[in-house]
PDB file of C-alpha atoms and ligand atoms in Angstrom:
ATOM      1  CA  UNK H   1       7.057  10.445 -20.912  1.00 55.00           C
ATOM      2  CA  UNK H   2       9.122   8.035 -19.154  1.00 70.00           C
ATOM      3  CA  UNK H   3       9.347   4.717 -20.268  1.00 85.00           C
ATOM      4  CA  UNK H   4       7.250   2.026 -17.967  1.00 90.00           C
ATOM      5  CA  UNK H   5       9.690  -0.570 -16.254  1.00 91.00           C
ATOM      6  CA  UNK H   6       8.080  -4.264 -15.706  1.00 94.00           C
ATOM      7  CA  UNK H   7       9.617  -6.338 -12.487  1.00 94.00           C
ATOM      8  CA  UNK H   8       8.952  -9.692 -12.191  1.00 96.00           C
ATOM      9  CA  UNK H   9       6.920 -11.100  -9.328  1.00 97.00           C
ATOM     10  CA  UNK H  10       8.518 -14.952  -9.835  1.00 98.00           C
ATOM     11  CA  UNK H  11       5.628 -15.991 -11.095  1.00 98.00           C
ATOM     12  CA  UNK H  12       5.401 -16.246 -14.891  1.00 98.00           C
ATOM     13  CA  UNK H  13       1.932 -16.878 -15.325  1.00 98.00           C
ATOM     14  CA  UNK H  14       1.237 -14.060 -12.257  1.00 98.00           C
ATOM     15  CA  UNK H  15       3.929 -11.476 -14.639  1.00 98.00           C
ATOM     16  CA  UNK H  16       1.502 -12.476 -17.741  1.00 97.00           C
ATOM     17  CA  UNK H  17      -1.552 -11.179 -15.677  1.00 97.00           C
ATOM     18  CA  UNK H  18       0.120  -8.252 -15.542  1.00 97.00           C
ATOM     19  CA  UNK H  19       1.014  -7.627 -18.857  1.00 96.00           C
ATOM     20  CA  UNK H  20       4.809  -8.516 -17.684  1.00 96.00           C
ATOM     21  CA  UNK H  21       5.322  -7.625 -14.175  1.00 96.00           C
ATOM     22  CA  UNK H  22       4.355  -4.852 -11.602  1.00 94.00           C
ATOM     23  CA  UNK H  23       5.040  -1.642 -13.337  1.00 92.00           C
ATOM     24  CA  UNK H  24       6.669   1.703 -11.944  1.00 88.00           C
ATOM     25  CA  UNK H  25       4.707   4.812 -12.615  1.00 85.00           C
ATOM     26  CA  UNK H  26       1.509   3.348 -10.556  1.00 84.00           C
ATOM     27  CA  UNK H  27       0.209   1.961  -7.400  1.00 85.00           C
ATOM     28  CA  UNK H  28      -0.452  -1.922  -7.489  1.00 90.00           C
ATOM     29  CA  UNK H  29      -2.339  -2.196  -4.160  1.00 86.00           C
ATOM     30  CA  UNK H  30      -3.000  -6.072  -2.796  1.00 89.00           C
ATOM     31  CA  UNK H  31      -5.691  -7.076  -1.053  1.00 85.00           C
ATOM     32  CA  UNK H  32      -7.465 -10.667   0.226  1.00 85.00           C
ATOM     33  CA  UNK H  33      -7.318 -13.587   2.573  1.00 84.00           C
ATOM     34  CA  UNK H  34      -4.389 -14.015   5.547  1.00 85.00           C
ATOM     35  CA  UNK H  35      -2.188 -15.976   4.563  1.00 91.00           C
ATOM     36  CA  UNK H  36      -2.821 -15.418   0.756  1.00 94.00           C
ATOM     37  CA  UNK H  37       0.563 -14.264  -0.357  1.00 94.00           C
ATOM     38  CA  UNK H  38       0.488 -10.528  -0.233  1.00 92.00           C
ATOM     39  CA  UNK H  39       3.201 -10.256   2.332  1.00 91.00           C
ATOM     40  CA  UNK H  40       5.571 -12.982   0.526  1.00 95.00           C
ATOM     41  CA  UNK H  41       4.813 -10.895  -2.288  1.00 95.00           C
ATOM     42  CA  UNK H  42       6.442  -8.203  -0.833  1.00 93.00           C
ATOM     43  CA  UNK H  43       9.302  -9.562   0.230  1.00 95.00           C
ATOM     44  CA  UNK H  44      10.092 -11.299  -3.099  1.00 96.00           C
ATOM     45  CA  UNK H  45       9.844  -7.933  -4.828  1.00 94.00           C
ATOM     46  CA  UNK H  46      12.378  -6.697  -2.748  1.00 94.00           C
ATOM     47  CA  UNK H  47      14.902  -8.948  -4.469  1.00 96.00           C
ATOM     48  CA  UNK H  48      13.272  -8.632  -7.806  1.00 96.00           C
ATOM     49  CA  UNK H  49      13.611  -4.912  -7.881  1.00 93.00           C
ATOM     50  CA  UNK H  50      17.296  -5.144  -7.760  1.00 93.00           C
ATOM     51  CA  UNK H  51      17.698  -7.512 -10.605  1.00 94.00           C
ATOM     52  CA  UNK H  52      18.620  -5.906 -13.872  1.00 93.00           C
ATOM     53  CA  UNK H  53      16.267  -4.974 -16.297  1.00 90.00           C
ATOM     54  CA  UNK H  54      17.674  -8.171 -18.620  1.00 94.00           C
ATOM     55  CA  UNK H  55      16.518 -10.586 -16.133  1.00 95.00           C
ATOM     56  CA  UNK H  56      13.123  -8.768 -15.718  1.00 95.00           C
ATOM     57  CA  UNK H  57      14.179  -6.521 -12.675  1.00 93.00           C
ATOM     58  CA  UNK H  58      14.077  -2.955 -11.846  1.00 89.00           C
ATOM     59  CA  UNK H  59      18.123  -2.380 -11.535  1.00 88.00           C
ATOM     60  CA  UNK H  60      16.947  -0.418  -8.098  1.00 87.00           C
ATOM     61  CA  UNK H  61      16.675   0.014  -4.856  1.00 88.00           C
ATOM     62  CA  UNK H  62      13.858  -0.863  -2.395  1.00 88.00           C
ATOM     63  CA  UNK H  63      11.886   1.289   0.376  1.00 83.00           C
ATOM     64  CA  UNK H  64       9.629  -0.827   2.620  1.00 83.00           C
ATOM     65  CA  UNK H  65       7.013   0.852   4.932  1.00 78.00           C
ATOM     66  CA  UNK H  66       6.085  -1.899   7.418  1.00 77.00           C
ATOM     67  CA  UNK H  67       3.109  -0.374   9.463  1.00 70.00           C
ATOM     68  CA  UNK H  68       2.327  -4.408  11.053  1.00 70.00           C
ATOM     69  CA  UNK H  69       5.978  -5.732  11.459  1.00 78.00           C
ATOM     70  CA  UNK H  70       5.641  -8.292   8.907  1.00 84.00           C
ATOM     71  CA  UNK H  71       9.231  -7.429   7.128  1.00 88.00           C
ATOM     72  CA  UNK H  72      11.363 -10.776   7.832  1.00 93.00           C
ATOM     73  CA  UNK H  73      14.905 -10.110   6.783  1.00 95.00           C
ATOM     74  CA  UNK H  74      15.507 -13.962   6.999  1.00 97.00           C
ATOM     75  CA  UNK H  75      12.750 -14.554   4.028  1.00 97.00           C
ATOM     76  CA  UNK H  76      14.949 -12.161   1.199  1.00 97.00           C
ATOM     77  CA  UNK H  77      18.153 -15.058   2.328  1.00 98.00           C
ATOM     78  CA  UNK H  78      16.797 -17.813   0.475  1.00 98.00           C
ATOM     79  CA  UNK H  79      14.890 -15.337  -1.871  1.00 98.00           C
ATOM     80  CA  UNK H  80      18.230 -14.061  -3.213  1.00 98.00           C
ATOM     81  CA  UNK H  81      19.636 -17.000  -3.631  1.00 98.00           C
ATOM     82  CA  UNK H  82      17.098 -18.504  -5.920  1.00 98.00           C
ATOM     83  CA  UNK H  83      17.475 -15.690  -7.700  1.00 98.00           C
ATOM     84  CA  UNK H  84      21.535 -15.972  -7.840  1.00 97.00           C
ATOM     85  CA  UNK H  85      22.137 -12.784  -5.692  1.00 97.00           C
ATOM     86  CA  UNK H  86      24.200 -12.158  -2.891  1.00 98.00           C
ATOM     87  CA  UNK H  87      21.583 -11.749   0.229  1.00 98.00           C
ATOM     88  CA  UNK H  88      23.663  -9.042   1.792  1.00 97.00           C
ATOM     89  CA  UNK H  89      24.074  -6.897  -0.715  1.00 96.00           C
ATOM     90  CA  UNK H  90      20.155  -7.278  -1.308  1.00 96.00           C
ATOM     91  CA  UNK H  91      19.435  -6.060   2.095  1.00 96.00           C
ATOM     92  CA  UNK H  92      21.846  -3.397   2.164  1.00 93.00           C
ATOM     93  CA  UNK H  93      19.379  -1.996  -0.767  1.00 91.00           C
ATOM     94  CA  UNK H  94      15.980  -2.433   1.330  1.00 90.00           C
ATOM     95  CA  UNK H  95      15.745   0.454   3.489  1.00 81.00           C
ATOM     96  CA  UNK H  96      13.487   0.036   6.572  1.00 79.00           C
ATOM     97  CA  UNK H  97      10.792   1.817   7.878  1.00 71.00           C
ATOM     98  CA  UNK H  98       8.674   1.355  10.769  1.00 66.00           C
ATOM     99  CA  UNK H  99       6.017   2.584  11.036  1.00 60.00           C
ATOM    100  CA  UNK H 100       3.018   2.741  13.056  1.00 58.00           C
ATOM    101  CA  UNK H 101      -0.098   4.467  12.243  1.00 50.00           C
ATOM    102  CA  UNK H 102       0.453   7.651  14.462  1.00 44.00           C
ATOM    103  CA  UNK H 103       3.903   7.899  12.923  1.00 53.00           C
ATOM    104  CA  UNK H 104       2.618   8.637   9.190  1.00 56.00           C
ATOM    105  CA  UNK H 105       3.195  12.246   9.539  1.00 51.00           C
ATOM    106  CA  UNK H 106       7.067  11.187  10.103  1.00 57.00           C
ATOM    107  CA  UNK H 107       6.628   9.199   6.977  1.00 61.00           C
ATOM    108  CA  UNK H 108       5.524  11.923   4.725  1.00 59.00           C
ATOM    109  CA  UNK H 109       9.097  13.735   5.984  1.00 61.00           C
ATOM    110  CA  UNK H 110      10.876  10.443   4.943  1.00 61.00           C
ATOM    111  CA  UNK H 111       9.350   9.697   1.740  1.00 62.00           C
ATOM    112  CA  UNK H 112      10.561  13.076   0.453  1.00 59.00           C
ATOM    113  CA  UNK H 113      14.114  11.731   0.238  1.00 61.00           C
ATOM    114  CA  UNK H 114      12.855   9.055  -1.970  1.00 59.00           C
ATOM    115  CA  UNK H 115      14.107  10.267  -4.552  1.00 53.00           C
ATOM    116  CA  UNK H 116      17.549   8.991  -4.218  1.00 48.00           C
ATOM    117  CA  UNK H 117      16.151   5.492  -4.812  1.00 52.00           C
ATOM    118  CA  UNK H 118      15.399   4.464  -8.384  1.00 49.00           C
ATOM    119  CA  UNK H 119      12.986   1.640  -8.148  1.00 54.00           C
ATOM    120  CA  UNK H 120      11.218   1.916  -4.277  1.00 56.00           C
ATOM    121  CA  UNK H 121       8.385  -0.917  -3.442  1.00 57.00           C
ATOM    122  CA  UNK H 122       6.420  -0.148  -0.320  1.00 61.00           C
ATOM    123  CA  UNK H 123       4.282  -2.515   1.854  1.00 59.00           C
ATOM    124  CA  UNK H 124       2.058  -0.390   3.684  1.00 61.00           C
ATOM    125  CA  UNK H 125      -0.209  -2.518   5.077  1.00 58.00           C
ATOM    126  CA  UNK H 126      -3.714  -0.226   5.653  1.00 57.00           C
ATOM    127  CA  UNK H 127      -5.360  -1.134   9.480  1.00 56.00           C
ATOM    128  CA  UNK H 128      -8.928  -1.757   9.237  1.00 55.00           C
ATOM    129  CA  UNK H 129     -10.523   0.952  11.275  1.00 56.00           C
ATOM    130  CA  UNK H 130      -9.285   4.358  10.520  1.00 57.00           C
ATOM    131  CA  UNK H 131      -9.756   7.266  12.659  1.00 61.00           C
ATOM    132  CA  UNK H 132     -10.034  10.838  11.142  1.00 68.00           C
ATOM    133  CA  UNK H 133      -6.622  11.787  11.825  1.00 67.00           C
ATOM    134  CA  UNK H 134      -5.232   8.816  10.138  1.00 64.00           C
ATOM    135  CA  UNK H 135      -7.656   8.732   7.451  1.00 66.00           C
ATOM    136  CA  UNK H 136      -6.089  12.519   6.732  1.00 70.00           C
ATOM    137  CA  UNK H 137      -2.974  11.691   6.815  1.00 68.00           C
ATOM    138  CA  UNK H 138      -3.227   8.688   4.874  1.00 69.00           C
ATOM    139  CA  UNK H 139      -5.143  10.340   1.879  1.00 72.00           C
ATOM    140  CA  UNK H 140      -1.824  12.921   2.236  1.00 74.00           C
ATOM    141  CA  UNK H 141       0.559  10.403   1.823  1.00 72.00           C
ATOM    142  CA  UNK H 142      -1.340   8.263  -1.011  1.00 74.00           C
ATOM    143  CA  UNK H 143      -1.381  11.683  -2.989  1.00 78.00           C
ATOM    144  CA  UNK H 144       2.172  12.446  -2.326  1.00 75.00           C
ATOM    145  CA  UNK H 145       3.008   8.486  -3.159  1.00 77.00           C
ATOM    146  CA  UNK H 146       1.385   8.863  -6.481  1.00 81.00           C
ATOM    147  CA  UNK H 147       3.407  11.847  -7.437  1.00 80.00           C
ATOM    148  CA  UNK H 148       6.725   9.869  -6.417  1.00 77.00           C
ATOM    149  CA  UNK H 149       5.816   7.235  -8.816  1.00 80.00           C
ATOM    150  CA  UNK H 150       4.925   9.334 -11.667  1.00 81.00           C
ATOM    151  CA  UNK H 151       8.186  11.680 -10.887  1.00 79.00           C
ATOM    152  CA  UNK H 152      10.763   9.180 -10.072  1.00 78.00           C
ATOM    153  CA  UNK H 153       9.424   6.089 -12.207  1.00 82.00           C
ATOM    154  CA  UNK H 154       9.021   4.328  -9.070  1.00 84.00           C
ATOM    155  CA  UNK H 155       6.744   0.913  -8.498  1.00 88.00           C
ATOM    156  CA  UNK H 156       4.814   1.575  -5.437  1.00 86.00           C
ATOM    157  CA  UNK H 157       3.275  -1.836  -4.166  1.00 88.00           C
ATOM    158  CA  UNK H 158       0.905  -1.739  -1.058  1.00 84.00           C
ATOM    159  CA  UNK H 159      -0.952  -4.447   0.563  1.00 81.00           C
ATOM    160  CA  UNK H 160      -4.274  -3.875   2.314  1.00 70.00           C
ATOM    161  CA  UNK H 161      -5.515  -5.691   5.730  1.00 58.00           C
ATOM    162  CA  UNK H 162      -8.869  -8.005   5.226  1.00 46.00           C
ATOM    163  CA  UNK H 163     -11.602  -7.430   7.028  1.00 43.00           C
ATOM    164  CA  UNK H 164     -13.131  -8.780   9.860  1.00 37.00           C
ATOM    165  CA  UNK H 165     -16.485 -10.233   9.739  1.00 35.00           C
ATOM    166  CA  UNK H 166     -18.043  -9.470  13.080  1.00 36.00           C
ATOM    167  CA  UNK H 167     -20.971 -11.995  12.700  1.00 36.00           C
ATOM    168  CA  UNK H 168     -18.928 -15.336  12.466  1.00 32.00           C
ATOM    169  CA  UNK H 169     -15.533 -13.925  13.719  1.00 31.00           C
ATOM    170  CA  UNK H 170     -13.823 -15.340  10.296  1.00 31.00           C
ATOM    171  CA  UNK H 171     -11.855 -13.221   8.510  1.00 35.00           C
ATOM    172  CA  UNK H 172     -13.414 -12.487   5.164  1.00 35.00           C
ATOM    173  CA  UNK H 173     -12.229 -10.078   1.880  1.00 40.00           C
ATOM    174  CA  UNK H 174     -14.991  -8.467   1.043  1.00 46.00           C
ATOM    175  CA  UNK H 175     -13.769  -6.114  -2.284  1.00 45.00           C
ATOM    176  CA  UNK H 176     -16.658  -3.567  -2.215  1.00 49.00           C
ATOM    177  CA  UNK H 177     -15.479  -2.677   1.043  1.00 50.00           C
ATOM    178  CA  UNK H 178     -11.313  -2.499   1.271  1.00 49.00           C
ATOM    179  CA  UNK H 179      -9.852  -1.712   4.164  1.00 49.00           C
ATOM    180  CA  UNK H 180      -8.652   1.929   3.877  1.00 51.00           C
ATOM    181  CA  UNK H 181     -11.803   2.873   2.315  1.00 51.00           C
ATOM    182  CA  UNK H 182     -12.110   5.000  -0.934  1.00 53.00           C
ATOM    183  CA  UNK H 183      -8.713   6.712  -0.205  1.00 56.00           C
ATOM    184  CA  UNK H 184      -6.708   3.794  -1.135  1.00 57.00           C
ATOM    185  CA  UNK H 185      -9.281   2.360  -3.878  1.00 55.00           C
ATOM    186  CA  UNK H 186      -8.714   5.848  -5.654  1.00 59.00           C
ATOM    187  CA  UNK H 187      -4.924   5.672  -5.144  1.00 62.00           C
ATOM    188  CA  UNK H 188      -4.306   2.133  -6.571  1.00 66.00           C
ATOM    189  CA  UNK H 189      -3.977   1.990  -9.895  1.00 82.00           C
ATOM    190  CA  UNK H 190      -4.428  -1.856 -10.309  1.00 90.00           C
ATOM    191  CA  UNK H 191      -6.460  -3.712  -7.494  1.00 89.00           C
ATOM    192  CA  UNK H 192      -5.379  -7.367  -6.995  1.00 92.00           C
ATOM    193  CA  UNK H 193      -7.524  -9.789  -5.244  1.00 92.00           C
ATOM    194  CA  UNK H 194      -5.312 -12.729  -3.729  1.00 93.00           C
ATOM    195  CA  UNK H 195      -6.901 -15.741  -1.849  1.00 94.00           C
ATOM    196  CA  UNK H 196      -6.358 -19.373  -1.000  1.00 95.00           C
ATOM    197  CA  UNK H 197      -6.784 -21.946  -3.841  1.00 94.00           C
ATOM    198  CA  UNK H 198      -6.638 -26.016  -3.902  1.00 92.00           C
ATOM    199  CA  UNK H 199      -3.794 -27.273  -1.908  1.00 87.00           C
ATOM    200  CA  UNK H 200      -0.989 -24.683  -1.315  1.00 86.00           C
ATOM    201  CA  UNK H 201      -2.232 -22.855  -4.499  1.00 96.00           C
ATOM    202  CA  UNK H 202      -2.520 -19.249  -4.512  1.00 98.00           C
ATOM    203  CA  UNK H 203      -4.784 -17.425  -6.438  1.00 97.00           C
ATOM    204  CA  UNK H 204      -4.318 -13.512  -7.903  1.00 97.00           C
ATOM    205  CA  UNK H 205      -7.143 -11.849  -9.907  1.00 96.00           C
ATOM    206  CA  UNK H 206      -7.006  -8.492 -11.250  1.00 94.00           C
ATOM    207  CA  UNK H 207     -10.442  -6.635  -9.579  1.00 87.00           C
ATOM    208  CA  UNK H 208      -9.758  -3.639 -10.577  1.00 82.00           C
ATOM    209  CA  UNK H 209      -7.152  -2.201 -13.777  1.00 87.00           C
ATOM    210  CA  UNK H 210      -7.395  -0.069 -16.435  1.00 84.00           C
ATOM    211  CA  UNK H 211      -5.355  -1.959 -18.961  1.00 86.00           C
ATOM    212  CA  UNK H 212      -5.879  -5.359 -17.756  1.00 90.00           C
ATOM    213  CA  UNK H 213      -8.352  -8.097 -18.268  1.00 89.00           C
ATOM    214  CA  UNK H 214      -9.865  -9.288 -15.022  1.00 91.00           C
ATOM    215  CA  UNK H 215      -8.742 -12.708 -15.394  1.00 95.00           C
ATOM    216  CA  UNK H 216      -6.754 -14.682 -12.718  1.00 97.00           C
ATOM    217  CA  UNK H 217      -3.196 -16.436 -12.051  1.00 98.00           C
ATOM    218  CA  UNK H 218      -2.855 -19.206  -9.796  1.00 98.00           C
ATOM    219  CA  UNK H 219       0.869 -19.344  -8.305  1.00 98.00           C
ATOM    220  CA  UNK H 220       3.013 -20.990  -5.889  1.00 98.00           C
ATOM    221  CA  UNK H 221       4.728 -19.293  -2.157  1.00 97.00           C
ATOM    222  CA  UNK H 222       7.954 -21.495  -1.566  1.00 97.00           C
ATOM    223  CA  UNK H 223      11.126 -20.969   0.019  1.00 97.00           C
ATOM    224  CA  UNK H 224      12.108 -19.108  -2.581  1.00 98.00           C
ATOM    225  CA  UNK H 225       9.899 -16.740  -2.809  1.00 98.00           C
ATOM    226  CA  UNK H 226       6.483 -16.275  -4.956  1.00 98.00           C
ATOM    227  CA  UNK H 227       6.403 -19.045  -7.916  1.00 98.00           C
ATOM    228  CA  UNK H 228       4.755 -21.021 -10.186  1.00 97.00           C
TER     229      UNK H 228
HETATM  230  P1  ATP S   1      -1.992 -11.413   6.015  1.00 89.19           P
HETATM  231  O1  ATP S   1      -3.269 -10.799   5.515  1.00 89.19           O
HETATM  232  O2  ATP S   1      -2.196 -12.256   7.208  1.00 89.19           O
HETATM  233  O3  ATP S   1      -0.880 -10.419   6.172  1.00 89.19           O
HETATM  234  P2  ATP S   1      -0.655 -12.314   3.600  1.00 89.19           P
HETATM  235  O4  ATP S   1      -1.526 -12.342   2.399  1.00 89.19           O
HETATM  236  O5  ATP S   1       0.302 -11.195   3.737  1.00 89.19           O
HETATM  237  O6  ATP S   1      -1.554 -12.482   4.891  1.00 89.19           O
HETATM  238  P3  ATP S   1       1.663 -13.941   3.495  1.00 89.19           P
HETATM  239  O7  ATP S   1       2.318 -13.682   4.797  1.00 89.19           O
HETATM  240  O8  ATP S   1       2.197 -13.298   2.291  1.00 89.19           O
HETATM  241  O9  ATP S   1       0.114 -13.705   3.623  1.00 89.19           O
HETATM  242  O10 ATP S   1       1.683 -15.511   3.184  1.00 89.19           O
HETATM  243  C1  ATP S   1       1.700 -16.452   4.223  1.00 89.19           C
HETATM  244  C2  ATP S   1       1.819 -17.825   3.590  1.00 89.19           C
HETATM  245  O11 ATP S   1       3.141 -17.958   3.059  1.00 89.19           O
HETATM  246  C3  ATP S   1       1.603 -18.927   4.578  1.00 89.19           C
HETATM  247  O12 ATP S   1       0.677 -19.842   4.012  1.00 89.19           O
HETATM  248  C4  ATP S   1       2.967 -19.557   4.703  1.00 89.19           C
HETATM  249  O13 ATP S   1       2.863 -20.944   4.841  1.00 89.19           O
HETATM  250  C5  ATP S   1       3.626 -19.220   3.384  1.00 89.19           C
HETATM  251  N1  ATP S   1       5.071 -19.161   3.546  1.00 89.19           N
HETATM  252  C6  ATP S   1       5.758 -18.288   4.294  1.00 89.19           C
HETATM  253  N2  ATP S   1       7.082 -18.575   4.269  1.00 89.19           N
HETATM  254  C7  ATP S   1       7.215 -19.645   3.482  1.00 89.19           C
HETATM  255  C8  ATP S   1       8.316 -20.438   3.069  1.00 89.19           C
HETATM  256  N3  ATP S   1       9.554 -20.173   3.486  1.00 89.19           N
HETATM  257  N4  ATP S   1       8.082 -21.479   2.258  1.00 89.19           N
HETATM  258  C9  ATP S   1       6.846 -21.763   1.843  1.00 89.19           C
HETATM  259  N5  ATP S   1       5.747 -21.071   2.200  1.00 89.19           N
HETATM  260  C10 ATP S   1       5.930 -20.024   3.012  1.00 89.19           C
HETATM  261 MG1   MG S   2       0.688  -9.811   5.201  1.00 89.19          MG
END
């Protein structure tokens, strides 16, 4: 059995939820309010990933599957430099992928050369409606997703759109309904709800975990990247 790698999420008290970080070997799958961090999230993980393990990183590289355009390149700048790395080299280890939703067959292809990387984090952001096809295809690449993290000790990390409320026109969470349906609810590992707390406070609770207490974090998004 391979040993479980923790990464930091720059958020101490959001790392103690965890039991230490987001681990490799599952699916942590994020889900909530716009605006409520999931995305910064992201982005911070793709410097945290290439830490080393002694500073709580992954020593890795970093795959990002943007289905909604929502990678920023500029965000990892200041990201890396909190965290004393050299920005460049950071993004030289993020490889890009774009992808929209008719393009996840083309994604499957790419994912099997994975491999290479030793610590991949994914934002694959879920659309709220799914048609058949996708829904197919998605359940495909979920399965195949959870084998790459169990074979290559990889952290996958995926973020999942709210949902609309069609009476008021607000967007609401509403976590007995995730967007992506069952598929991704069976996929993820650990569920975390994120929403908007006092102030700029950010709140993270685990819903859903096998080894976790639902309790919550509250943390910080600055310049820097996810906080405390
Ligand atoms: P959505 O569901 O819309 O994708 P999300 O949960 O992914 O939302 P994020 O994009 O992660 O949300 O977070 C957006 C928040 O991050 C905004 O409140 C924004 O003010 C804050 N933010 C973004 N960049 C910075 C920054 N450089 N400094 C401080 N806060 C920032
Ligand atoms: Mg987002």
């Amino acid at each position: 059995r391979k040993a479980v790698v923790k990464i930091t999420t720059g958020s101490q008290a959001l790392d103690e939820l965890l039991g230490g970080g987001i681990e490799t070997l599952q699916i942590t799958e994020a889900f909530g309010e716009f605006r409520s961090g999931k995305t910064q999230l992201a982005h911070t993980l793709c410097v945290s990933t290439q830490l080393p393990t002694s500073m709580k990183g992954g020593n890795g590289k970093v795959a990002y599957i943007d289905t909604e355009g929502t990678f920023r390149p500029d965000r990892i700048v200041p990201i890396a430099e909190r965290f004393g790395m050299d920005p460049g080299a950071v993004l030289d280890n993020v490889m890009m992928l774009l992808s929209h939703s008719i393009l996840l067959v083309c994604m499957q292809r790419w994912l099997k050369n994975l491999s290479d990387y030793w610590w991949v984090f994914l934002e694959l952001t879920i659309p709220n409606k799914l048609n058949l096809y996708f829904f197919q295809k998605l359940a495909q690449m979920l399965s195949r997703l959870t084998k790459i993290a169990e074979e290559f000790n990889v952290a996958v990390y995926m973020t999942n759109q709210v949902i609309a409320d069609p009476a008021g026109g607000v967007f609401i969470s509403d976590p007995k309904k995730p967007a992506g349906g069952h598929v991704l609810a069976h996929a993820a590992t650990v569920r975390l709800m994120f929403r908007k707390g006092k102030g700029e406070q950010r709140v993270c609770k685990v819903f859903d975990a096998p080894n976790l207490p639902e309790s919550e974090a509250i943390f910080q998004i600055t310049g820097g990247g996810i906080a405390d």
